[in-house]
Amino acid sequence: MAKRLEQGSLRELLGKEVRRRRTEAGLTQQQLGNIIHVVDSRIAQIETATGAKVTYDLCAALDAALGTGGLLSELYEHLRKETLPDWVRRFLDLQARARVIHEFSQIIPGLVQTEAYVRALFESGRVYANGDLEEKLAFRLGRQEILKGSNPPWLWIVLDESALYREVGGPEVMNEQLARLLELGEHPRVDVQVLPFNSRELAAIGSNLSLVTLPNGEKVAYTEGILAGLIFEDLEDVTRFTVIYDRLRANALPPAESAALIRKVMEERYSCPPSDPI
């Protein structure tokens, strides 16, 4: 019940802000609707927190029309998070605060996915994915902002070799995605290693594993399957996952050899050999 009230209050707050800004601008609901190309009844629904849920694109259009400086889009991001399962929201909050992030994945991890790769994943997952695709795309790409700025977290990725060969979205999409990995691997705070097919370290095969180290030194582990994920904060559990990750990293190819393998796969499988990363 508390969760529903939280969502309702955020939606109501957004609606009240739209109404206040519209009134201050001297616009009727119909005039504002004409500006952003929706009917006036849709503006009424937004202001009264009724009808269909707002979208990111709609909030962005309202921001531009009302000169809010991005306030409505920011409110939308908070509202969007409230619709996520508790375990997803909790992990994303931890990840956003992390100073060090370790990832093991059998697909390209979300933090380094290209837009085309994300879109292809979501389109292929429509059978179990809920919500508007464009909203989900914007939210996924928005998470990557934590890697930007003057003091981003340290990121270490161990990528199962199968992720290089599992074609998502076609050759061009994969070529662009693997080029992104090579580019990121040149960043001083990012390391990318590939766990080869012949590795005997199988403890994490079948799931994705993330370890985050928070500013106070606390570590949290997170494992994820198709429809659910689990967060582990108990010291004994986190220690076990840390050992698993360390063994994966030890059995993976060094960063330079991993980059060479990625280039080889791009040339042989996706037909477009990349330029050397800058």
PDB file of C-alpha atoms in Angstrom, residues 107-108 113-125 162-178 269-270:
ATOM      1  CA  ILE A 107      25.680 -10.675 -22.709  1.00  0.00           C
ATOM      2  CA  ILE A 108      27.127  -7.173 -22.998  1.00  0.00           C
ATOM      3  CA  GLN A 113      25.491  -1.334 -24.180  1.00  0.00           C
ATOM      4  CA  THR A 114      24.970   0.775 -27.295  1.00  0.00           C
ATOM      5  CA  GLU A 115      21.520   2.125 -28.088  1.00  0.00           C
ATOM      6  CA  ALA A 116      21.079  -0.284 -31.013  1.00  0.00           C
ATOM      7  CA  TYR A 117      22.102  -3.267 -28.878  1.00  0.00           C
ATOM      8  CA  VAL A 118      19.673  -2.280 -26.105  1.00  0.00           C
ATOM      9  CA  ARG A 119      16.858  -1.802 -28.597  1.00  0.00           C
ATOM     10  CA  ALA A 120      17.457  -5.214 -30.148  1.00  0.00           C
ATOM     11  CA  LEU A 121      17.468  -6.857 -26.720  1.00  0.00           C
ATOM     12  CA  PHE A 122      14.198  -5.220 -25.702  1.00  0.00           C
ATOM     13  CA  GLU A 123      12.533  -6.016 -29.018  1.00  0.00           C
ATOM     14  CA  SER A 124      13.530  -9.666 -28.755  1.00  0.00           C
ATOM     15  CA  GLY A 125      12.268  -9.757 -25.159  1.00  0.00           C
ATOM     16  CA  SER A 162      29.790 -16.395 -25.883  1.00  0.00           C
ATOM     17  CA  ALA A 163      28.635 -12.763 -25.686  1.00  0.00           C
ATOM     18  CA  LEU A 164      30.935 -11.920 -28.598  1.00  0.00           C
ATOM     19  CA  TYR A 165      29.307 -14.546 -30.813  1.00  0.00           C
ATOM     20  CA  ARG A 166      25.696 -14.229 -29.686  1.00  0.00           C
ATOM     21  CA  GLU A 167      24.388 -11.991 -32.460  1.00  0.00           C
ATOM     22  CA  VAL A 168      22.051  -9.331 -31.115  1.00  0.00           C
ATOM     23  CA  GLY A 169      20.437  -7.100 -33.726  1.00  0.00           C
ATOM     24  CA  GLY A 170      22.594  -8.194 -36.655  1.00  0.00           C
ATOM     25  CA  PRO A 171      26.226  -7.755 -37.749  1.00  0.00           C
ATOM     26  CA  GLU A 172      26.214  -3.948 -37.828  1.00  0.00           C
ATOM     27  CA  VAL A 173      24.794  -3.719 -34.326  1.00  0.00           C
ATOM     28  CA  MET A 174      27.366  -6.199 -33.033  1.00  0.00           C
ATOM     29  CA  ASN A 175      30.213  -4.430 -34.813  1.00  0.00           C
ATOM     30  CA  GLU A 176      29.245  -1.135 -33.202  1.00  0.00           C
ATOM     31  CA  GLN A 177      28.829  -2.788 -29.801  1.00  0.00           C
ATOM     32  CA  LEU A 178      32.196  -4.545 -29.848  1.00  0.00           C
ATOM     33  CA  ARG A 269      32.197 -12.710 -37.874  1.00  0.00           C
ATOM     34  CA  TYR A 270      30.853  -9.215 -38.402  1.00  0.00           C
TER      35      TYR A 270
END
